[in-house]
């Protein structure tokens, strides 16, 4: 039995076969185990003779199994070393990396440019009260300008206060003046909402508001600030701007700001003055707005401006469909994405 077992162990071609041999000999009902059990019924004299013999057989089987196991494992390792290899000349697998969305990129650029001019960044809620979004900005309930905003209204919450998704970043003017008083210099970038959708309008888009309140602020300061900002943003010195008289309830006088464009390589780019396009709304903050925010309009005055961030991004980076900004198409994001 021992010789046969040792032969089979030596011939086992894999670890599974080898383990079957171990069970057949040393397992619970293996033949070596059965022999070991007979020791109990033997006389002491007989046991003295048979004991070492049986233990010797058990050790021989265990040693043979161990030796065969090592041999099989070594063979397996050698086989792997011979057949599997790593080609160190292959290019490494690419790890996908995130990138900055163009809107975030432009918001960062704006914050940086205006920080150099001494502007801090202010914030306000996207769910805004009717008072901040309209009334405090000199648009009482019956004001016709309200109709132009395509406002999303929220369900009444029982507080008696009408809530809206803010239609512009101008309510942050009021919040910033209330919080910090005057003098103040802030920009307020963020999401705004209007019920409108086509290639150049999405129901959610981004604006940046600018506000300067101090003593003796004039439209000259406004014009210089916008010119300086547009030059820095479009990274060109040949930026021409034009202020056209306009109307906003919260500024008086109000001006729409056009920037000059010209054709370069068949594309319309900002710079020069072959034509004009509107990029900003602006004006001197209306005394009623300053008063609504709790400041004395006889002491404080200033200017405000507002513009679409998405629009600025399109002009600077040559995009043509606003809706793609918010589609989340990875190919588009990859094409226009900026590295952190
Ligand atoms: N809030 C205006 C808009 O959304 C822009 C604006 C801001 C105009 C500040 C004047 C002053 O169109």
CSV table of C-alpha atoms and ligand atoms in Angstrom, one decimal:
chain,number,residue,atom,x,y,z
A,1,UNK,CA,0.0,0.0,0.0
A,2,UNK,CA,2.8,2.4,0.9
A,3,UNK,CA,4.7,1.8,-2.3
A,4,UNK,CA,1.6,2.2,-4.4
A,5,UNK,CA,0.7,5.4,-2.6
A,6,UNK,CA,4.2,6.9,-3.0
A,7,UNK,CA,4.2,6.0,-6.7
A,8,UNK,CA,0.9,7.7,-7.3
A,9,UNK,CA,2.1,10.8,-5.3
A,10,UNK,CA,5.2,11.0,-7.4
A,11,UNK,CA,3.1,10.7,-10.5
A,12,UNK,CA,0.5,13.3,-9.6
A,13,UNK,CA,0.4,15.8,-12.4
A,14,UNK,CA,-1.4,18.6,-10.6
A,15,UNK,CA,-2.3,19.9,-7.1
A,16,UNK,CA,-5.9,18.6,-7.3
A,17,UNK,CA,-4.7,15.0,-8.0
A,18,UNK,CA,-2.1,15.3,-5.3
A,19,UNK,CA,-4.7,16.4,-2.7
A,20,UNK,CA,-6.9,13.5,-3.6
A,21,UNK,CA,-3.9,11.2,-2.7
A,22,UNK,CA,-3.5,13.0,0.6
A,23,UNK,CA,-7.1,12.5,1.5
A,24,UNK,CA,-7.0,8.8,0.5
A,25,UNK,CA,-4.0,8.2,2.8
A,26,UNK,CA,-4.1,10.8,5.6
A,27,UNK,CA,-7.7,11.9,5.5
A,28,UNK,CA,-10.4,11.0,8.0
A,29,UNK,CA,-11.0,7.6,6.3
A,30,UNK,CA,-7.6,7.3,4.7
A,31,UNK,CA,-5.7,4.0,5.0
A,32,UNK,CA,-2.8,5.5,7.2
A,33,UNK,CA,-5.4,7.0,9.5
A,34,UNK,CA,-7.1,3.6,9.8
A,35,UNK,CA,-3.8,2.0,10.7
A,36,UNK,CA,-3.2,4.6,13.3
A,37,UNK,CA,-6.5,3.8,14.8
A,38,UNK,CA,-5.6,0.1,15.3
A,39,UNK,CA,-2.8,1.1,17.7
A,40,UNK,CA,-5.4,1.6,20.5
A,41,UNK,CA,-6.4,-2.0,20.5
A,42,UNK,CA,-2.9,-3.4,20.6
A,43,UNK,CA,-1.0,-4.8,23.5
A,44,UNK,CA,1.8,-2.5,24.7
A,45,UNK,CA,4.4,-4.9,23.3
A,46,UNK,CA,2.8,-5.1,19.9
A,47,UNK,CA,2.3,-1.3,19.9
A,48,UNK,CA,6.0,-0.8,20.6
A,49,UNK,CA,6.8,-2.6,17.4
A,50,UNK,CA,3.9,-1.4,15.1
A,51,UNK,CA,3.8,2.2,16.4
A,52,UNK,CA,7.1,3.4,14.9
A,53,UNK,CA,6.3,1.4,11.7
A,54,UNK,CA,3.0,3.1,11.2
A,55,UNK,CA,4.3,6.5,12.2
A,56,UNK,CA,7.1,6.0,9.7
A,57,UNK,CA,4.6,5.2,6.9
A,58,UNK,CA,2.6,8.4,7.8
A,59,UNK,CA,5.8,10.5,7.7
A,60,UNK,CA,6.9,9.0,4.4
A,61,UNK,CA,3.5,9.8,2.9
A,62,UNK,CA,3.5,13.3,4.3
A,63,UNK,CA,7.1,14.0,3.1
A,64,UNK,CA,6.3,12.7,-0.3
A,65,UNK,CA,3.2,14.9,-0.6
A,66,UNK,CA,5.2,18.0,0.5
A,67,UNK,CA,8.0,17.2,-1.9
A,68,UNK,CA,5.6,16.7,-4.9
A,69,UNK,CA,3.8,19.9,-4.0
A,70,UNK,CA,6.9,21.9,-4.1
A,71,UNK,CA,7.9,20.3,-7.4
A,72,UNK,CA,4.5,21.1,-9.0
A,73,UNK,CA,4.6,24.7,-7.7
A,74,UNK,CA,8.0,25.3,-9.0
A,75,UNK,CA,7.1,23.8,-12.4
A,76,UNK,CA,4.0,26.1,-12.5
A,77,UNK,CA,6.1,29.2,-11.7
A,78,UNK,CA,8.6,28.3,-14.4
A,79,UNK,CA,5.9,27.8,-16.9
A,80,UNK,CA,4.5,31.2,-16.1
A,81,UNK,CA,7.9,32.9,-16.3
A,82,UNK,CA,8.4,31.3,-19.7
A,83,UNK,CA,5.1,32.1,-21.2
A,84,UNK,CA,3.9,35.4,-19.6
A,85,UNK,CA,6.0,38.5,-20.1
A,86,UNK,CA,5.5,42.2,-19.6
A,87,UNK,CA,6.4,44.4,-22.6
A,88,UNK,CA,7.9,47.4,-21.0
A,89,UNK,CA,8.1,49.2,-24.4
A,90,UNK,CA,4.3,49.4,-24.6
A,91,UNK,CA,2.8,52.8,-23.9
A,92,UNK,CA,1.1,53.0,-20.4
A,93,UNK,CA,-2.7,52.7,-20.2
A,94,UNK,CA,-4.2,56.1,-20.1
A,95,UNK,CA,-5.8,57.2,-16.9
A,96,UNK,CA,-8.9,59.3,-17.6
A,97,UNK,CA,-8.6,62.8,-16.1
A,98,UNK,CA,-11.3,65.4,-15.4
A,99,UNK,CA,-11.1,68.9,-16.8
A,100,UNK,CA,-12.6,72.3,-16.1
A,101,UNK,CA,-15.9,73.1,-17.7
A,102,UNK,CA,-15.6,76.2,-19.9
A,103,UNK,CA,-18.2,78.1,-17.8
A,104,UNK,CA,-16.1,77.4,-14.6
A,105,UNK,CA,-13.0,78.4,-16.5
A,106,UNK,CA,-14.5,81.7,-17.5
A,107,UNK,CA,-15.8,82.3,-13.9
A,108,UNK,CA,-12.3,81.8,-12.6
A,109,UNK,CA,-10.9,84.1,-15.3
A,110,UNK,CA,-13.5,86.8,-14.3
A,111,UNK,CA,-12.7,86.5,-10.6
A,112,UNK,CA,-9.0,86.8,-11.3
A,113,UNK,CA,-9.3,89.9,-13.6
A,114,UNK,CA,-11.6,91.7,-11.2
A,115,UNK,CA,-9.6,90.7,-8.1
A,116,UNK,CA,-6.8,92.7,-9.7
A,117,UNK,CA,-9.2,95.7,-9.8
A,118,UNK,CA,-10.0,95.3,-6.2
A,119,UNK,CA,-13.4,93.5,-6.6
A,120,UNK,CA,-14.4,90.7,-4.1
A,121,UNK,CA,-16.8,87.9,-5.1
A,122,UNK,CA,-20.3,88.1,-3.7
A,123,UNK,CA,-23.0,85.4,-3.7
A,124,UNK,CA,-26.8,85.1,-3.4
A,125,UNK,CA,-29.4,82.3,-3.5
A,126,UNK,CA,-30.8,80.9,-6.8
A,127,UNK,CA,-34.2,80.6,-5.2
A,128,UNK,CA,-34.8,84.3,-4.6
A,129,UNK,CA,-37.7,86.3,-3.2
A,130,UNK,CA,-39.7,88.4,-5.5
A,131,UNK,CA,-38.6,91.4,-3.4
A,132,UNK,CA,-34.9,91.0,-4.1
A,133,UNK,CA,-35.3,89.9,-7.7
A,134,UNK,CA,-37.7,92.7,-8.7
A,135,UNK,CA,-39.1,95.1,-6.1
A,136,UNK,CA,-35.8,96.2,-4.5
A,137,UNK,CA,-34.5,96.7,-8.0
A,138,UNK,CA,-37.1,99.3,-8.7
A,139,UNK,CA,-39.6,96.9,-10.3
A,140,UNK,CA,-42.7,97.1,-8.3
A,141,UNK,CA,-45.4,94.5,-8.9
A,142,UNK,CA,-47.0,96.3,-11.8
A,143,UNK,CA,-43.8,97.2,-13.5
A,144,UNK,CA,-43.9,96.2,-17.3
A,145,UNK,CA,-40.2,95.1,-17.2
A,146,UNK,CA,-41.2,92.1,-15.1
A,147,UNK,CA,-42.9,90.7,-18.1
A,148,UNK,CA,-39.7,90.6,-20.1
A,149,UNK,CA,-38.0,88.2,-17.6
A,150,UNK,CA,-39.9,85.0,-18.4
A,151,UNK,CA,-39.8,84.2,-14.7
A,152,UNK,CA,-40.1,80.7,-13.2
A,153,UNK,CA,-42.3,81.1,-10.1
A,154,UNK,CA,-42.2,78.6,-7.2
A,155,UNK,CA,-45.2,77.1,-5.5
A,156,UNK,CA,-46.3,79.4,-2.6
A,157,UNK,CA,-44.7,78.1,0.6
A,158,UNK,CA,-47.3,79.7,2.9
A,159,UNK,CA,-45.0,82.4,4.1
A,160,UNK,CA,-46.9,84.9,1.9
A,161,UNK,CA,-43.6,85.8,0.2
A,162,UNK,CA,-43.5,85.1,-3.6
A,163,UNK,CA,-40.4,83.0,-4.5
A,164,UNK,CA,-38.8,82.8,-8.0
A,165,UNK,CA,-35.8,81.3,-9.6
A,166,UNK,CA,-33.7,84.4,-9.9
A,167,UNK,CA,-33.9,85.8,-13.4
A,168,UNK,CA,-30.6,87.7,-13.2
A,169,UNK,CA,-27.7,88.2,-10.7
A,170,UNK,CA,-28.8,91.8,-9.9
A,171,UNK,CA,-30.5,90.8,-6.6
A,172,UNK,CA,-27.0,90.1,-5.3
A,173,UNK,CA,-26.4,93.9,-5.6
A,174,UNK,CA,-29.0,94.4,-2.9
A,175,UNK,CA,-27.7,91.5,-0.7
A,176,UNK,CA,-24.1,92.7,-1.0
A,177,UNK,CA,-24.9,96.3,0.0
A,178,UNK,CA,-27.1,95.1,2.9
A,179,UNK,CA,-24.3,92.8,4.1
A,180,UNK,CA,-21.2,95.0,3.6
A,181,UNK,CA,-22.5,98.5,3.3
A,182,UNK,CA,-20.5,101.1,1.4
A,183,UNK,CA,-18.0,101.6,-0.1
A,184,UNK,CA,-18.1,98.3,-1.9
A,185,UNK,CA,-16.7,96.7,-5.0
A,186,UNK,CA,-18.0,93.2,-5.9
A,187,UNK,CA,-18.7,90.9,-8.8
A,188,UNK,CA,-21.4,88.2,-8.4
A,189,UNK,CA,-21.1,85.2,-10.9
A,190,UNK,CA,-23.8,82.5,-10.9
A,191,UNK,CA,-26.7,80.7,-12.3
A,192,UNK,CA,-29.9,82.4,-13.5
A,193,UNK,CA,-33.1,81.1,-14.9
A,194,UNK,CA,-35.6,82.1,-17.6
A,195,UNK,CA,-38.3,80.2,-19.3
A,196,UNK,CA,-36.7,80.3,-22.8
A,197,UNK,CA,-34.9,77.8,-25.0
A,198,UNK,CA,-33.3,77.8,-28.5
A,199,UNK,CA,-29.7,77.8,-29.9
A,200,UNK,CA,-28.8,80.9,-28.0
A,201,UNK,CA,-31.0,80.6,-25.0
A,202,UNK,CA,-31.2,77.9,-22.3
A,203,UNK,CA,-33.6,77.9,-19.3
A,204,UNK,CA,-30.6,78.0,-17.0
A,205,UNK,CA,-27.6,80.2,-17.9
A,206,UNK,CA,-24.8,82.2,-16.1
A,207,UNK,CA,-24.4,85.8,-15.5
A,208,UNK,CA,-21.9,87.9,-13.7
A,209,UNK,CA,-22.9,91.1,-12.0
A,210,UNK,CA,-20.6,94.0,-11.1
A,211,UNK,CA,-21.2,96.6,-8.5
A,212,UNK,CA,-19.2,99.6,-7.3
A,213,UNK,CA,-20.6,101.9,-4.7
A,214,UNK,CA,-18.5,104.8,-3.3
A,215,UNK,CA,-18.5,108.6,-3.1
A,216,UNK,CA,-18.1,110.5,-6.4
A,217,UNK,CA,-18.4,107.5,-8.8
A,218,UNK,CA,-19.1,108.5,-12.4
A,219,UNK,CA,-19.8,106.8,-15.7
A,220,UNK,CA,-16.2,107.5,-16.5
A,221,UNK,CA,-15.3,104.9,-13.9
A,222,UNK,CA,-17.8,102.5,-15.5
A,223,UNK,CA,-16.4,102.9,-19.0
A,224,UNK,CA,-12.7,102.5,-17.8
A,225,UNK,CA,-13.6,99.4,-15.8
A,226,UNK,CA,-15.4,97.7,-18.6
A,227,UNK,CA,-12.7,98.5,-21.1
A,228,UNK,CA,-10.0,97.3,-18.8
A,229,UNK,CA,-12.0,94.1,-18.1
A,230,UNK,CA,-12.7,93.3,-21.8
A,231,UNK,CA,-9.0,93.9,-22.7
A,232,UNK,CA,-7.9,91.5,-20.0
A,233,UNK,CA,-10.6,88.9,-20.8
A,234,UNK,CA,-10.1,88.8,-24.6
A,235,UNK,CA,-6.3,89.3,-24.2
A,236,UNK,CA,-6.2,92.0,-26.8
A,237,UNK,CA,-5.3,95.7,-26.6
A,238,UNK,CA,-7.4,96.7,-29.7
A,239,UNK,CA,-10.7,96.4,-27.8
A,240,UNK,CA,-13.2,99.1,-28.8
A,241,UNK,CA,-16.3,99.7,-26.8
A,242,UNK,CA,-19.4,101.7,-27.4
A,243,UNK,CA,-22.0,102.8,-24.8
A,244,UNK,CA,-25.5,103.1,-26.2
A,245,UNK,CA,-28.3,104.7,-24.2
A,246,UNK,CA,-30.7,102.1,-22.9
A,247,UNK,CA,-33.2,101.4,-20.1
A,248,UNK,CA,-33.0,99.2,-17.0
A,249,UNK,CA,-35.3,100.0,-14.1
A,250,UNK,CA,-32.4,99.6,-11.6
A,251,UNK,CA,-29.9,102.0,-13.3
A,252,UNK,CA,-30.2,105.6,-14.4
A,253,UNK,CA,-28.8,106.5,-16.8
A,254,UNK,CA,-28.5,103.0,-18.4
A,255,UNK,CA,-26.2,102.0,-21.2
A,256,UNK,CA,-25.9,98.9,-23.3
A,257,UNK,CA,-22.2,98.2,-24.0
A,258,UNK,CA,-21.2,97.0,-27.5
A,259,UNK,CA,-17.7,95.6,-28.3
A,260,UNK,CA,-16.1,95.9,-31.7
A,261,UNK,CA,-15.5,92.8,-33.8
A,262,UNK,CA,-13.6,92.0,-36.9
A,263,UNK,CA,-13.2,89.0,-39.3
A,264,UNK,CA,-10.1,86.9,-38.7
A,265,UNK,CA,-9.6,83.6,-40.7
A,266,UNK,CA,-13.2,83.6,-41.7
A,267,UNK,CA,-14.3,83.9,-38.1
A,268,UNK,CA,-15.9,86.8,-36.2
A,269,UNK,CA,-13.6,87.7,-33.3
A,270,UNK,CA,-13.7,90.3,-30.6
A,271,UNK,CA,-11.2,93.2,-31.4
A,272,UNK,CA,-11.1,96.0,-33.9
A,273,UNK,CA,-14.3,97.7,-35.1
A,274,UNK,CA,-15.6,96.2,-38.4
A,275,UNK,CA,-18.9,95.8,-36.6
A,276,UNK,CA,-20.4,96.0,-33.1
A,277,UNK,CA,-22.1,93.4,-30.8
A,278,UNK,CA,-23.8,93.9,-27.5
A,279,UNK,CA,-22.1,92.2,-24.6
A,280,UNK,CA,-23.2,94.0,-21.4
A,281,UNK,CA,-26.0,95.9,-19.7
A,282,UNK,CA,-24.9,98.7,-17.3
A,283,UNK,CA,-25.6,102.0,-15.8
A,284,UNK,CA,-25.4,104.2,-12.7
A,285,UNK,CA,-27.2,102.5,-9.8
A,286,UNK,CA,-30.7,104.0,-9.4
A,287,UNK,CA,-31.0,106.0,-6.1
A,288,UNK,CA,-34.1,104.0,-5.2
A,289,UNK,CA,-32.0,100.8,-5.4
A,290,UNK,CA,-29.4,102.3,-3.1
A,291,UNK,CA,-32.1,103.3,-0.7
A,292,UNK,CA,-33.8,99.9,-0.9
A,293,UNK,CA,-30.5,98.3,0.2
A,294,UNK,CA,-30.5,100.7,3.3
A,295,UNK,CA,-27.9,103.2,2.1
A,296,UNK,CA,-28.3,107.0,1.7
A,297,UNK,CA,-28.4,107.8,-2.0
A,298,UNK,CA,-27.3,111.4,-1.3
A,299,UNK,CA,-24.0,110.1,0.1
A,300,UNK,CA,-23.4,107.0,-2.0
A,301,UNK,CA,-23.6,106.4,-5.7
A,302,UNK,CA,-22.0,104.0,-8.1
A,303,UNK,CA,-22.3,101.8,-11.2
A,304,UNK,CA,-23.5,98.3,-12.0
A,305,UNK,CA,-23.2,96.0,-14.9
A,306,UNK,CA,-24.3,92.5,-15.9
A,307,UNK,CA,-23.4,90.1,-18.7
A,308,UNK,CA,-23.9,86.5,-19.8
A,309,UNK,CA,-20.9,84.3,-18.8
A,310,UNK,CA,-21.8,81.6,-21.3
A,311,UNK,CA,-22.0,84.2,-24.1
A,312,UNK,CA,-18.5,85.5,-23.1
A,313,UNK,CA,-17.2,81.9,-23.2
A,314,UNK,CA,-18.7,81.4,-26.7
A,315,UNK,CA,-17.0,84.6,-28.0
A,316,UNK,CA,-13.6,83.8,-26.4
A,317,UNK,CA,-13.4,80.1,-27.3
A,318,UNK,CA,-15.4,80.0,-30.6
A,319,UNK,CA,-18.4,77.9,-29.6
A,320,UNK,CA,-21.6,78.2,-31.5
A,321,UNK,CA,-24.4,76.4,-29.7
A,322,UNK,CA,-25.2,77.4,-26.2
A,323,UNK,CA,-27.2,74.2,-25.5
A,324,UNK,CA,-24.0,72.1,-25.8
A,325,UNK,CA,-22.7,73.8,-22.6
A,326,UNK,CA,-25.2,71.8,-20.6
A,327,UNK,CA,-25.6,68.6,-22.5
A,328,UNK,CA,-22.8,66.9,-20.6
A,329,UNK,CA,-21.5,65.3,-23.9
A,330,UNK,CA,-18.0,64.0,-22.9
A,331,UNK,CA,-16.6,64.6,-26.4
A,332,UNK,CA,-17.6,68.2,-26.3
A,333,UNK,CA,-16.3,68.6,-22.8
A,334,UNK,CA,-13.0,67.0,-23.7
A,335,UNK,CA,-12.6,69.2,-26.7
A,336,UNK,CA,-13.2,72.4,-24.8
A,337,UNK,CA,-12.2,71.2,-21.3
A,338,UNK,CA,-9.4,73.0,-19.6
A,339,UNK,CA,-6.8,71.2,-17.5
A,340,UNK,CA,-6.8,72.0,-13.8
B,1,LIG,N1,-29.7,92.5,-14.9
B,1,LIG,C1,-29.6,92.9,-16.3
B,1,LIG,C2,-30.1,91.8,-17.2
B,1,LIG,O1,-30.2,90.7,-16.8
B,1,LIG,C3,-28.2,93.4,-16.6
B,1,LIG,C4,-27.8,94.6,-15.9
B,1,LIG,C5,-27.1,94.5,-14.7
B,1,LIG,C6,-28.1,95.8,-16.4
B,1,LIG,C7,-26.7,95.6,-14.0
B,1,LIG,C8,-27.6,97.0,-15.7
B,1,LIG,C9,-27.0,96.8,-14.6
B,1,LIG,O2,-30.3,91.9,-18.4
